[in-house]
PDB file of C-alpha atoms and ligand atoms in Angstrom:
ATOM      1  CA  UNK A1115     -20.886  11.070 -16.232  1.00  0.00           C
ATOM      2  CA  UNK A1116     -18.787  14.280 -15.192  1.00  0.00           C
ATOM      3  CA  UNK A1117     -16.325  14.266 -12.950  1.00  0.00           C
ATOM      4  CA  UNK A1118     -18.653  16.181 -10.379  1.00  0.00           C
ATOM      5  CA  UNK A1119     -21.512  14.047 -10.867  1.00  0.00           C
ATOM      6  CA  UNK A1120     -18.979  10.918 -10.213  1.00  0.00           C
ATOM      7  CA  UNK A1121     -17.892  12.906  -7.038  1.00  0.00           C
ATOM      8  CA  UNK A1122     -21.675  13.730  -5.906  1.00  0.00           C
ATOM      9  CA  UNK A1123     -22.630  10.554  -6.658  1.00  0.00           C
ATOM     10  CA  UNK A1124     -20.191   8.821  -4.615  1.00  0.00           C
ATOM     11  CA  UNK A1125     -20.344  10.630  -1.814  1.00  0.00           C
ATOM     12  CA  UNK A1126     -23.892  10.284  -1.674  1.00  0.00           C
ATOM     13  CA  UNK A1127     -23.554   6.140  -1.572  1.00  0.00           C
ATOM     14  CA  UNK A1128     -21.029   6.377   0.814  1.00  0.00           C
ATOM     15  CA  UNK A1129     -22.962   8.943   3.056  1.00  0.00           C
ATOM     16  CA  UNK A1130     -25.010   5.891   3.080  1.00  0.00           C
ATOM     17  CA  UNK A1131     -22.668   3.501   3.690  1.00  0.00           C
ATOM     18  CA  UNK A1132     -23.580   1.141   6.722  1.00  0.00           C
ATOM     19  CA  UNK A1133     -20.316  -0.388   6.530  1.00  0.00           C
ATOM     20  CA  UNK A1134     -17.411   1.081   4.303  1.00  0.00           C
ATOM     21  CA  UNK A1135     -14.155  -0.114   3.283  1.00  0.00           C
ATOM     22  CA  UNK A1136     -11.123   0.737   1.445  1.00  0.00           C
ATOM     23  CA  UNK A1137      -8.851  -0.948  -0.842  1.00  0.00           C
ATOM     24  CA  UNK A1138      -5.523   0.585  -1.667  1.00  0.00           C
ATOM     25  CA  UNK A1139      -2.408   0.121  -3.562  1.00  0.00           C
ATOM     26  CA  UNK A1140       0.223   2.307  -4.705  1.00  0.00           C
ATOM     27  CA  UNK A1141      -1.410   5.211  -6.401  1.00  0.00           C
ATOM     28  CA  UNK A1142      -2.755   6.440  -3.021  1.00  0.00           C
ATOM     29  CA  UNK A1143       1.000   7.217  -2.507  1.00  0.00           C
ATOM     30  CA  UNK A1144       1.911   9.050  -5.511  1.00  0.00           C
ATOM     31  CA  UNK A1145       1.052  12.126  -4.340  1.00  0.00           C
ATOM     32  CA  UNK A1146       3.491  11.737  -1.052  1.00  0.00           C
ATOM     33  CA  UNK A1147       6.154  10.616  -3.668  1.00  0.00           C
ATOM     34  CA  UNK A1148       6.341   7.583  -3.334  1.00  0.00           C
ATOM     35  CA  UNK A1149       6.455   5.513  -7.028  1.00  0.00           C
ATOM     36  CA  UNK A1150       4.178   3.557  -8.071  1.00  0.00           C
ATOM     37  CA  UNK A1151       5.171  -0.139  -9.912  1.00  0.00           C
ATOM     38  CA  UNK A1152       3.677  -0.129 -13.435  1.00  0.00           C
ATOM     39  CA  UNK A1153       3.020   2.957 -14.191  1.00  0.00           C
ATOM     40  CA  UNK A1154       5.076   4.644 -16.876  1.00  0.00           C
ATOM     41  CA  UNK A1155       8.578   5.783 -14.926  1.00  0.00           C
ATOM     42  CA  UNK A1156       7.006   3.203 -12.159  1.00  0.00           C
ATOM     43  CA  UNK A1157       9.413   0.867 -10.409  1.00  0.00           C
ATOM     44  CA  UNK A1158       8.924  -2.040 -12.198  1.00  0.00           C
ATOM     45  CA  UNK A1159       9.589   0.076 -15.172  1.00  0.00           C
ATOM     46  CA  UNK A1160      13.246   0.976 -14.216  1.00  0.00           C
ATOM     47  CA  UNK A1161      13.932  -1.951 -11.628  1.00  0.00           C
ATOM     48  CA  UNK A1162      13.174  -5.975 -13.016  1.00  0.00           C
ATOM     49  CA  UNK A1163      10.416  -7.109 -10.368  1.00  0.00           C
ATOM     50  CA  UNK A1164      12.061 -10.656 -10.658  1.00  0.00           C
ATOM     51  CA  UNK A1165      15.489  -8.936  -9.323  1.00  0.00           C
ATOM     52  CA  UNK A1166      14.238  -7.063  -6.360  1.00  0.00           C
ATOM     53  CA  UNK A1167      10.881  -8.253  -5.753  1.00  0.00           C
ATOM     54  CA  UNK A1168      11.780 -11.691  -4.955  1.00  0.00           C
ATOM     55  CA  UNK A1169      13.813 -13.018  -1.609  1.00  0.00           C
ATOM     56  CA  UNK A1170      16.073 -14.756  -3.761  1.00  0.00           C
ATOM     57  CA  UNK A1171      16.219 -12.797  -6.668  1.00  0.00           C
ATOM     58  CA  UNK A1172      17.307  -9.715  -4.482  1.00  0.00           C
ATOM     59  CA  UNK A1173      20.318 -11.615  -2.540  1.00  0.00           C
ATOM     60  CA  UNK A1174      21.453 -12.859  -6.192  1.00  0.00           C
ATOM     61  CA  UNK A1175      20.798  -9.005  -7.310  1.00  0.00           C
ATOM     62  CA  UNK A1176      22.909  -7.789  -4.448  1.00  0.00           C
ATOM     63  CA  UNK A1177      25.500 -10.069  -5.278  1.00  0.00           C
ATOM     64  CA  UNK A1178      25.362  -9.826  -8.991  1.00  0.00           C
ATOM     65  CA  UNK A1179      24.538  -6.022  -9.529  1.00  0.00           C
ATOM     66  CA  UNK A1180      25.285  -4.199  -6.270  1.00  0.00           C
ATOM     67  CA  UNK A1181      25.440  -0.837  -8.179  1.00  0.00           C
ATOM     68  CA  UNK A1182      22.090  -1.266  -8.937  1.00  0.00           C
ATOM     69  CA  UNK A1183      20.847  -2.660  -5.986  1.00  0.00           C
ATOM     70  CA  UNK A1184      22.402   0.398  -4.114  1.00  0.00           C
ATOM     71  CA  UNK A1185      20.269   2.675  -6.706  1.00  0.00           C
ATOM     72  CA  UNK A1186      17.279   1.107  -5.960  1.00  0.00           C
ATOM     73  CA  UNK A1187      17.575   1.133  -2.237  1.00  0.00           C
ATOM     74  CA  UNK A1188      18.428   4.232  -1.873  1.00  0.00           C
ATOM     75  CA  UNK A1189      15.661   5.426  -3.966  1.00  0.00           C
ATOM     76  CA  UNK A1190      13.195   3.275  -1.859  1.00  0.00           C
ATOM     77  CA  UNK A1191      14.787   4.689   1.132  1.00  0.00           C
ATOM     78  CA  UNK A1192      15.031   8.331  -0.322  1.00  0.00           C
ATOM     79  CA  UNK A1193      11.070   8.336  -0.716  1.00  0.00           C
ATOM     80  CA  UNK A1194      10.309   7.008   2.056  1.00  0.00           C
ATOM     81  CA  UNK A1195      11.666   9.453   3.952  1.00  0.00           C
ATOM     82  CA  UNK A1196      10.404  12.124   2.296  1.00  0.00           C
ATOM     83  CA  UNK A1197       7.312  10.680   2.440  1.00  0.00           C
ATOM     84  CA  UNK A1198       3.905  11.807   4.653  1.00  0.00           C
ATOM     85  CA  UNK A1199       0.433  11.242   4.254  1.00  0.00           C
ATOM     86  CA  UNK A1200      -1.139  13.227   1.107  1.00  0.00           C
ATOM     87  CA  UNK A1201      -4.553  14.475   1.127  1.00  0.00           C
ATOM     88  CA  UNK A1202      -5.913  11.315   0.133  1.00  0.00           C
ATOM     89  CA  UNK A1203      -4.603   9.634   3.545  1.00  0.00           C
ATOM     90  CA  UNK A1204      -5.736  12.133   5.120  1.00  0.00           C
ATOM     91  CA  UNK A1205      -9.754  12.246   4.221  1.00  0.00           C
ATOM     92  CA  UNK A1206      -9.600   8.252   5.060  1.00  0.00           C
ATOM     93  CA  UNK A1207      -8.546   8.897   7.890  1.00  0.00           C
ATOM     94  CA  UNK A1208     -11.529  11.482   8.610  1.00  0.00           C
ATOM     95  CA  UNK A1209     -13.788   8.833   7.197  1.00  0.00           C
ATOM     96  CA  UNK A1210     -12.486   6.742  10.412  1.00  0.00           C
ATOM     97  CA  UNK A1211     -13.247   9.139  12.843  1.00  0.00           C
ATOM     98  CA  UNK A1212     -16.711   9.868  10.899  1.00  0.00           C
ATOM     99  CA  UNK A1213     -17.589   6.503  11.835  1.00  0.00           C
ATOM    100  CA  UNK A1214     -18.176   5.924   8.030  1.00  0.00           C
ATOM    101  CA  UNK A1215     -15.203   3.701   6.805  1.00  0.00           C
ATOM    102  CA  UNK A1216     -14.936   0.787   9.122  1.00  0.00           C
ATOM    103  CA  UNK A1217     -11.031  -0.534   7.724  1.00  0.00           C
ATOM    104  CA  UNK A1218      -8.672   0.232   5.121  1.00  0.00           C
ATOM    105  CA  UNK A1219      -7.170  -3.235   3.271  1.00  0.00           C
ATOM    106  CA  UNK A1220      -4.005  -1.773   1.622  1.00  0.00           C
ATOM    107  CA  UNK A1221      -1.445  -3.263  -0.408  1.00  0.00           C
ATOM    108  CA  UNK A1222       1.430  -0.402   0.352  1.00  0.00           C
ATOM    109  CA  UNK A1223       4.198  -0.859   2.985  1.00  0.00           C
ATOM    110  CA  UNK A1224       4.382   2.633   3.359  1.00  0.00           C
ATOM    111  CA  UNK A1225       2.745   2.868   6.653  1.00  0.00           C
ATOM    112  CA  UNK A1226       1.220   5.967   5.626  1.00  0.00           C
ATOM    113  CA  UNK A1227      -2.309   5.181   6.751  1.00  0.00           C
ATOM    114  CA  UNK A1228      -1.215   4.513  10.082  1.00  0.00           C
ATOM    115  CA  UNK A1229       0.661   7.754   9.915  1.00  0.00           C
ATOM    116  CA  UNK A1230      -2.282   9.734   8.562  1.00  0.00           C
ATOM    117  CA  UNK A1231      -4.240   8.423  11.864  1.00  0.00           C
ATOM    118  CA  UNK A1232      -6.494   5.256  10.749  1.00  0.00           C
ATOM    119  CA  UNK A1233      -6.538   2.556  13.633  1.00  0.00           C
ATOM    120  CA  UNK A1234      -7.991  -0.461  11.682  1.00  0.00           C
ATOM    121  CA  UNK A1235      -5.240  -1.332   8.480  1.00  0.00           C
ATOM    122  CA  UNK A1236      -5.072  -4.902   7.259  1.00  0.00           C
ATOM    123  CA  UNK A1237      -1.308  -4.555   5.280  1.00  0.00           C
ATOM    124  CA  UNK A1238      -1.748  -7.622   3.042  1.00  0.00           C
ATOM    125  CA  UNK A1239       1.391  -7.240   1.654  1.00  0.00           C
ATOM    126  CA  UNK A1240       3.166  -6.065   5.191  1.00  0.00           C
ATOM    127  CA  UNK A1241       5.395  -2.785   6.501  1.00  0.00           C
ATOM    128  CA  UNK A1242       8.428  -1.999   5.657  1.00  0.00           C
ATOM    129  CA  UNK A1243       8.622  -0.058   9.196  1.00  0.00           C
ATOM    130  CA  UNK A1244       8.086  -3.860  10.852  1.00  0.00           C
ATOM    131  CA  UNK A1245      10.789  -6.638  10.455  1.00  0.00           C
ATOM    132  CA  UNK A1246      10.747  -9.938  11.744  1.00  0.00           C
ATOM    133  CA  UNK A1247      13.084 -12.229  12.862  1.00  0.00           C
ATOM    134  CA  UNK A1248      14.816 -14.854  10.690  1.00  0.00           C
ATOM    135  CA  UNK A1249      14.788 -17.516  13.238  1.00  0.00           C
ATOM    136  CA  UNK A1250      11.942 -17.052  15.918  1.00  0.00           C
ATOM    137  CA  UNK A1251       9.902 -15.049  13.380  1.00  0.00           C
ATOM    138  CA  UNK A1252       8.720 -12.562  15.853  1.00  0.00           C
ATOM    139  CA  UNK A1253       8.138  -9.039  14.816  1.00  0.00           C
ATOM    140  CA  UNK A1254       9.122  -5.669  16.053  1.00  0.00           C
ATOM    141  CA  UNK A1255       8.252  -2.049  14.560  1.00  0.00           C
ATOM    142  CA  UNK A1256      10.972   0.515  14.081  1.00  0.00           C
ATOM    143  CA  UNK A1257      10.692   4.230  13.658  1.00  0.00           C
ATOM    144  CA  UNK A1258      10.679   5.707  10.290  1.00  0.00           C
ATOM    145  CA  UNK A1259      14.240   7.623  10.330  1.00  0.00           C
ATOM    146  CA  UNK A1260      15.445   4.106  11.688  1.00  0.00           C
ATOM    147  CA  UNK A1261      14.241   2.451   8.547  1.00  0.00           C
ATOM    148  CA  UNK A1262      15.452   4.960   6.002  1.00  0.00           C
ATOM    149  CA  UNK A1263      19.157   5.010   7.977  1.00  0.00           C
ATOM    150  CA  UNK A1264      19.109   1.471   7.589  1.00  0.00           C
ATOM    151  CA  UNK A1265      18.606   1.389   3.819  1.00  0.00           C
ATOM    152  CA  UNK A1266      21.129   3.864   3.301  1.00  0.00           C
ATOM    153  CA  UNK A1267      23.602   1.606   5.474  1.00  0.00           C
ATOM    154  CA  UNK A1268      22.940  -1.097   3.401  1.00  0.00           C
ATOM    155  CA  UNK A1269      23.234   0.703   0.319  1.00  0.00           C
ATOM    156  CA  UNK A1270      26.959   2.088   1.552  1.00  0.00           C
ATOM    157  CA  UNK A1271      27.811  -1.743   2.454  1.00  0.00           C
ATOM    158  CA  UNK A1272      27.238  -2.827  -1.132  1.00  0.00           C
ATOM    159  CA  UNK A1273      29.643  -2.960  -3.775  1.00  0.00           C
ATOM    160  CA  UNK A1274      32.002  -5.078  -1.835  1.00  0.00           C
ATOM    161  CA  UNK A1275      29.920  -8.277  -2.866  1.00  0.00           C
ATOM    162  CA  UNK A1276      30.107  -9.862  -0.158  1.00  0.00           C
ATOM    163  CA  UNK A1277      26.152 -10.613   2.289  1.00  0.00           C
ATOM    164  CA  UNK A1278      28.738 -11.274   5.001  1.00  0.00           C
ATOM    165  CA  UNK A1279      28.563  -7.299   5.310  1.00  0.00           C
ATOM    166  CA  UNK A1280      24.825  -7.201   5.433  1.00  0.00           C
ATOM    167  CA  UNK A1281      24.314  -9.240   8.197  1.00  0.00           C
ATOM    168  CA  UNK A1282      26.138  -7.075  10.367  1.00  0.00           C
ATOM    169  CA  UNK A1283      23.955  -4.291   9.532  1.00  0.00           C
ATOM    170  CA  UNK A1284      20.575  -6.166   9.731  1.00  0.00           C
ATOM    171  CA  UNK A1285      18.906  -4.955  13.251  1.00  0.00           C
ATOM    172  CA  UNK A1286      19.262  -7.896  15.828  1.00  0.00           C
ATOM    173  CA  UNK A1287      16.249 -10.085  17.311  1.00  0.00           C
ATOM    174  CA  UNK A1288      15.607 -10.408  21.313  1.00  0.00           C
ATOM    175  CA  UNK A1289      16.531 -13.977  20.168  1.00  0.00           C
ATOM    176  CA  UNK A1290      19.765 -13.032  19.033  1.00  0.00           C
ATOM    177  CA  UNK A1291      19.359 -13.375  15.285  1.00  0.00           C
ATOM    178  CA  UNK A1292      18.954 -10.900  12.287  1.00  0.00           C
ATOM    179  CA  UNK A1293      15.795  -9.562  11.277  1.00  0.00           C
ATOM    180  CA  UNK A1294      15.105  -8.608   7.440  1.00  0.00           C
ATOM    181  CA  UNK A1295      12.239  -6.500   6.631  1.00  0.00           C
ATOM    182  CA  UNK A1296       8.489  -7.539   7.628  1.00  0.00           C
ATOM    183  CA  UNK A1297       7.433  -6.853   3.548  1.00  0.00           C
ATOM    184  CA  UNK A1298       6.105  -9.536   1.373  1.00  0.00           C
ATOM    185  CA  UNK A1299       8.108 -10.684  -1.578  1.00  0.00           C
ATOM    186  CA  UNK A1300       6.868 -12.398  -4.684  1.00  0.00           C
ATOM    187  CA  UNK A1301       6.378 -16.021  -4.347  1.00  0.00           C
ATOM    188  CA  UNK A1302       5.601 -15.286  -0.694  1.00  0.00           C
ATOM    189  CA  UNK A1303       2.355 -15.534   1.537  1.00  0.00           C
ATOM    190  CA  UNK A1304       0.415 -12.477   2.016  1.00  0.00           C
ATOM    191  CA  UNK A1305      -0.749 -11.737   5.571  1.00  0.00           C
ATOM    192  CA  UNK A1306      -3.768 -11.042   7.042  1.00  0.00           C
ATOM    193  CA  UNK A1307      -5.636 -12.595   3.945  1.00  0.00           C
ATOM    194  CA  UNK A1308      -8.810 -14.104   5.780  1.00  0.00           C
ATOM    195  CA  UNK A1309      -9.588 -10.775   7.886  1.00  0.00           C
ATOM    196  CA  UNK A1310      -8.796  -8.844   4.441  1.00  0.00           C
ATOM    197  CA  UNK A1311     -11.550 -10.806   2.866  1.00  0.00           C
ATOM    198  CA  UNK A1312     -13.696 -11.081   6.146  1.00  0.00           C
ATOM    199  CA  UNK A1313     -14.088  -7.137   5.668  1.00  0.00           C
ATOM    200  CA  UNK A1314     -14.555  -7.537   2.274  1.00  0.00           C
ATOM    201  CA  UNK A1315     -17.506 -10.106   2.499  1.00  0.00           C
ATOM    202  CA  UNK A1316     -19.156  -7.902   5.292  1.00  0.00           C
ATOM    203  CA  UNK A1317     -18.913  -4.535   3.344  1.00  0.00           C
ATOM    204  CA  UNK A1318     -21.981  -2.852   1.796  1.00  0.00           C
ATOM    205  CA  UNK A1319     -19.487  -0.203   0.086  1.00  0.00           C
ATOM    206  CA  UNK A1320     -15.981  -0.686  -1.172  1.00  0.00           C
ATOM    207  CA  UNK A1321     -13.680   2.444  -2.200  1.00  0.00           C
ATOM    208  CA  UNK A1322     -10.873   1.699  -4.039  1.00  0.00           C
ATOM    209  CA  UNK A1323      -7.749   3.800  -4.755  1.00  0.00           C
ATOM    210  CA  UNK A1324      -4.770   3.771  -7.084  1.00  0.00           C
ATOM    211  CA  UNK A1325      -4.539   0.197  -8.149  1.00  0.00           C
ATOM    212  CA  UNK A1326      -3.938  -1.809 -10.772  1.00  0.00           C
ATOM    213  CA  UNK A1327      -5.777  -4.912  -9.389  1.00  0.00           C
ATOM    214  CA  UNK A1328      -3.326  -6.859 -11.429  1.00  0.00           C
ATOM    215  CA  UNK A1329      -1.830  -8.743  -8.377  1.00  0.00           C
ATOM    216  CA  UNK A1330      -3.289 -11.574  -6.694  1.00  0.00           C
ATOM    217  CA  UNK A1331      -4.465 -12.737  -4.276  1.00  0.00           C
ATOM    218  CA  UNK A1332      -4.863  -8.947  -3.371  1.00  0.00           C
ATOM    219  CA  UNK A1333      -6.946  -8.256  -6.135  1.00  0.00           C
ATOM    220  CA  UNK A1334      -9.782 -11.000  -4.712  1.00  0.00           C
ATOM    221  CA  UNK A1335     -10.557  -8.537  -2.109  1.00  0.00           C
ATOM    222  CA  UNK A1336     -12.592  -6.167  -4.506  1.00  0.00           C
ATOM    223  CA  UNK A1337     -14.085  -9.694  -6.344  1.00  0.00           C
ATOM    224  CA  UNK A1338     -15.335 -10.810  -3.255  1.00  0.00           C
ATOM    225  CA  UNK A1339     -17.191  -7.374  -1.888  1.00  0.00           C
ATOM    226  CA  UNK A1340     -19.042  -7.626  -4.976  1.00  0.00           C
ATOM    227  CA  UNK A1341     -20.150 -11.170  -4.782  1.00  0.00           C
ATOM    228  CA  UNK A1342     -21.413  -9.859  -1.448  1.00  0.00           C
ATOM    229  CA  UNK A1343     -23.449  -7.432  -3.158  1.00  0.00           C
ATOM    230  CA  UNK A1344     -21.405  -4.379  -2.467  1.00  0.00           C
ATOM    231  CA  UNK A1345     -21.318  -1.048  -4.723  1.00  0.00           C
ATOM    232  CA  UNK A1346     -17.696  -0.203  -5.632  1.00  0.00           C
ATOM    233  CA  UNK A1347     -16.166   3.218  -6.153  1.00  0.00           C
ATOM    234  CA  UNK A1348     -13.051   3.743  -7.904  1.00  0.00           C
ATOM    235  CA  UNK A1349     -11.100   6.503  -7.727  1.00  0.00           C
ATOM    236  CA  UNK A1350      -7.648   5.983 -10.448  1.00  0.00           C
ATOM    237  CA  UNK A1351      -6.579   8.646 -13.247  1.00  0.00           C
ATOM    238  CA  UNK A1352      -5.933   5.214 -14.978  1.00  0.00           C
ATOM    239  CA  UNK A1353      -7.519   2.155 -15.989  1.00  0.00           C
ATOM    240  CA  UNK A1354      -7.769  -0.789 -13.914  1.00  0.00           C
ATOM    241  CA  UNK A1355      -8.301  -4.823 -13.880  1.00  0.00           C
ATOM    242  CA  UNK A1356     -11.869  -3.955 -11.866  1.00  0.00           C
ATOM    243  CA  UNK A1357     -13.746  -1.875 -14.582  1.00  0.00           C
ATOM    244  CA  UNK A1358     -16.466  -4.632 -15.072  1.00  0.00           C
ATOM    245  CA  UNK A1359     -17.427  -4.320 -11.182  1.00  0.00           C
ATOM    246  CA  UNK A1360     -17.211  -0.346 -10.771  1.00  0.00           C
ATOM    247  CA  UNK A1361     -20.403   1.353  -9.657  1.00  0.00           C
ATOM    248  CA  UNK A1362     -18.495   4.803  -9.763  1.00  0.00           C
ATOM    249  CA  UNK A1363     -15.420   5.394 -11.442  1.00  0.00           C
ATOM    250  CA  UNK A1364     -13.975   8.783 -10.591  1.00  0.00           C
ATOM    251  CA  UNK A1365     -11.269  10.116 -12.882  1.00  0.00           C
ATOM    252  CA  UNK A1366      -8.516  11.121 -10.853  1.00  0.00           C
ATOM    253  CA  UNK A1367      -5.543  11.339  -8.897  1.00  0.00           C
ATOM    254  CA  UNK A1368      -6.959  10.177  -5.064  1.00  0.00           C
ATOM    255  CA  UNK A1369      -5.057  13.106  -3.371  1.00  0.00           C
ATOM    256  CA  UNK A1370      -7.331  15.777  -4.692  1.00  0.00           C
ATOM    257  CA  UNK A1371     -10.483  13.945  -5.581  1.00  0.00           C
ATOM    258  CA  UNK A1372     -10.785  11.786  -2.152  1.00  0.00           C
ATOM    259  CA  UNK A1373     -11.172  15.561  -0.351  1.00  0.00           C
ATOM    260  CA  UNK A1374     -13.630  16.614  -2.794  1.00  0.00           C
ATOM    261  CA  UNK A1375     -16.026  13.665  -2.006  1.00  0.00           C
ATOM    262  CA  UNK A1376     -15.620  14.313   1.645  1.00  0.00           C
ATOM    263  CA  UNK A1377     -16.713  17.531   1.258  1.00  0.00           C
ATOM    264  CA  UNK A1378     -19.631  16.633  -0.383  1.00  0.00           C
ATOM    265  CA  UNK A1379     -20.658  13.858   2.136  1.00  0.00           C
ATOM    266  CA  UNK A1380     -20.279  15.946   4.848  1.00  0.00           C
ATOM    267  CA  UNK A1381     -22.430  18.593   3.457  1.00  0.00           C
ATOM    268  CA  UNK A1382     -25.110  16.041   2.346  1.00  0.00           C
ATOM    269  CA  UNK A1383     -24.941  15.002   6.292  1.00  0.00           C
ATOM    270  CA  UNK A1384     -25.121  18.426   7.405  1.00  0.00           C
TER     271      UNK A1384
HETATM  272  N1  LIG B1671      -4.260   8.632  -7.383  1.00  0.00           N
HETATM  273  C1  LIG B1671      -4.924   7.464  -7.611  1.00  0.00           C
HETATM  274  N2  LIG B1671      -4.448   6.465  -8.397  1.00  0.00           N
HETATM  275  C2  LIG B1671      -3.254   6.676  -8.990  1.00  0.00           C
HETATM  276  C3  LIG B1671      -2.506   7.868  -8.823  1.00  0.00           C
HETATM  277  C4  LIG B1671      -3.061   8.860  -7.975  1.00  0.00           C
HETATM  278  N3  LIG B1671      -2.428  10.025  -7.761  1.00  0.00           N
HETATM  279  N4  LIG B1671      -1.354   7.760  -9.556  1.00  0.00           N
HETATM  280  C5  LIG B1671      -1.398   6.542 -10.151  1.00  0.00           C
HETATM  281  N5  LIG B1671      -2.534   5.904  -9.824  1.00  0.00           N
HETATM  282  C6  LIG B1671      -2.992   4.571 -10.234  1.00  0.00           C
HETATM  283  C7  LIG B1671      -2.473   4.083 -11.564  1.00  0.00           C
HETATM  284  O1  LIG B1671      -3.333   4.492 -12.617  1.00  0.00           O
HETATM  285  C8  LIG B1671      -2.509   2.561 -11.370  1.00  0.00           C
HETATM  286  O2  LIG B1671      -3.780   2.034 -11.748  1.00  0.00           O
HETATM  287  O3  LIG B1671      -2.463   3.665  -9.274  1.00  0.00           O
HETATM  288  C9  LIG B1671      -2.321   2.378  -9.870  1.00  0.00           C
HETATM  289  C10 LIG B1671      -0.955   1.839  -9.486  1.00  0.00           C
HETATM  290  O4  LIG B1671      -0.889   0.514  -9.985  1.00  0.00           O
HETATM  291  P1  LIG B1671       0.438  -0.335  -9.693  1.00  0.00           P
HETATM  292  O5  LIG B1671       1.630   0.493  -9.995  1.00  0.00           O
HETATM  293  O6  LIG B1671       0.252  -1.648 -10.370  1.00  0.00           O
HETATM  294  O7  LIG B1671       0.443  -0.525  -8.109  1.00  0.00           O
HETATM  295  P2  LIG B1671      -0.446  -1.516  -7.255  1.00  0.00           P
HETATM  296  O8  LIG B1671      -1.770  -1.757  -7.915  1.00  0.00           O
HETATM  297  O9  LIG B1671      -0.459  -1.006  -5.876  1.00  0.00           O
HETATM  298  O10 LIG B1671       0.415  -2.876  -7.310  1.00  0.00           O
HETATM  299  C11 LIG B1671      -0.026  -3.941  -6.505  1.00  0.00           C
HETATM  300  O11 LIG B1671       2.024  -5.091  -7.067  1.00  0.00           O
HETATM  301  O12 LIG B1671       4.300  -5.163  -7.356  1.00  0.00           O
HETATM  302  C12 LIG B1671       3.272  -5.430  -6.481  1.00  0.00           C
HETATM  303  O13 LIG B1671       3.554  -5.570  -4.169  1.00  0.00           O
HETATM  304  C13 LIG B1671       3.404  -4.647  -5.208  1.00  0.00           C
HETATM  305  O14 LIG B1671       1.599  -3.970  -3.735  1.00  0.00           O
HETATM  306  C14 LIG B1671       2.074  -3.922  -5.077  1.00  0.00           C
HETATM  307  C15 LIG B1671       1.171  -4.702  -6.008  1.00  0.00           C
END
């Protein structure tokens, strides 16, 4: 089909939608800046995944290759701060407050759908605005500036190969001890699994944007709103691991095709 038939035709099944939800991953970022992992430039194609996006692999990266370490965080921390909600955010959002999309299940720590105003997010894979304490494992948001000045701190303190500097720098618990970022590394448990896939069993439309579905148990979430008899959109300028359960697939970067099918929903419910 054409591109505008993919857009007409999804917006019509979603103006339809009894209960809609979204699936996210990195690619609904792109256009705010923010890199995505595998795609070509990507962060896993310039930083090793088994260095940085593992607990232990990043303390023995710190240790081992602080130069590097202090290029990736202040990278992270550099996009981040540039960082708002695109276009894309922006027309979930307005699906919210249209009373169409009932929750967004993301896989980003970008706290950019908060930021772009929806009020139900399930952050399977956490926020790197949130950290939680080491000891008492309780959990406290910061501000984004507070974040990004943090990074950079941590970047400045490396080199000297030492943690003992980090610790210092790590923001402090009620309970007295550090508190590392609330994200989830590899090897670690997601959160919020069961209500992810609570919303996904109860859907009757999922809309998924900008991922790879090549990580799991993230990737279940689409599996499972199928099984429960749900029609799936996909909006990605790229392939995907869900092409065998797409309804829709919509050609395109999220940021400027997301708006489009908004426009045409609201016109069809004019
Ligand atoms: N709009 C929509 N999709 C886009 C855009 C865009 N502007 N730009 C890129 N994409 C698509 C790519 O084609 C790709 O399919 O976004 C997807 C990004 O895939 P990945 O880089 O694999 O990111 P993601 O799927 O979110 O990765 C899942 O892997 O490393 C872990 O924890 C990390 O949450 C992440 C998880």
């Amino acid at each position: 089909m054409s591109l505008e038939k993919d857009i007409d035709t999804a917006a019509e099944i979603i103006s339809r939608a009894k209960r809609l939800v979204a699936f996210t991953g990195s690619g609904v970022s792109a256009e705010s800046g923010i890199a995505t992992f595998r795609d070509p430039g990507g962060l896993w194609d310039r930083f090793n995944p088994d260095e940085v996006g593992t607990g232990g692999g990043l303390l023995s990266f710190v240790m081992q290759k602080p130069s590097v370490a202090r290029e990736f965080l202040l990278e992270v921390a550099d996009s981040f701060d540039k960082a708002a909600p695109n276009p894309g955010h922006l027309a979930l959002a307005d699906l919210e407050k249209m009373g169409i999309l009932h929750t967004v299940i993301t896989q980003n720590v970008d706290d950019l759908h908060w930021q772009a105003g929806n009020t139900r997010v399930i952050e399977v894979h956490g926020n790197l605005m949130r950290f939680r304490c080491l000891a008492c494992y309780s959990k406290k948001k910061f501000k984004k500036e507070e974040v990004v000045s943090l990074g950079r701190n941590i970047a400045a303190s490396l080199g000297k190969g030492e943690l003992q500097g980090l610790l210092p720098i790590l923001p402090k618990c009620t309970c007295g001890s550090p508190m590392r970022p609330d994200v989830v590394m590899f090897g670690e448990a997601v959160q919020d699994l069961h209500l992810a896939m609570d919303e996904a069993s109860k859907c009757d439309v999922l809309l998924i944007l900008g991922t790879s579905g090549v990580v799991y148990p993230a990737a279940t979430v689409p599996l499972v709103a199928r099984r429960a008899n749900a029609r799936v959109i996909d909006i990605n300028p790229g392939e995907s691991a869900f092409s065998s359960i797409i309804d829709v697939q919509i050609r395109g970067n999220s940021g400027k095709s997301l708006p489009r099918v908004l426009e045409s929903i609201k016109s069809k419910l004019s």
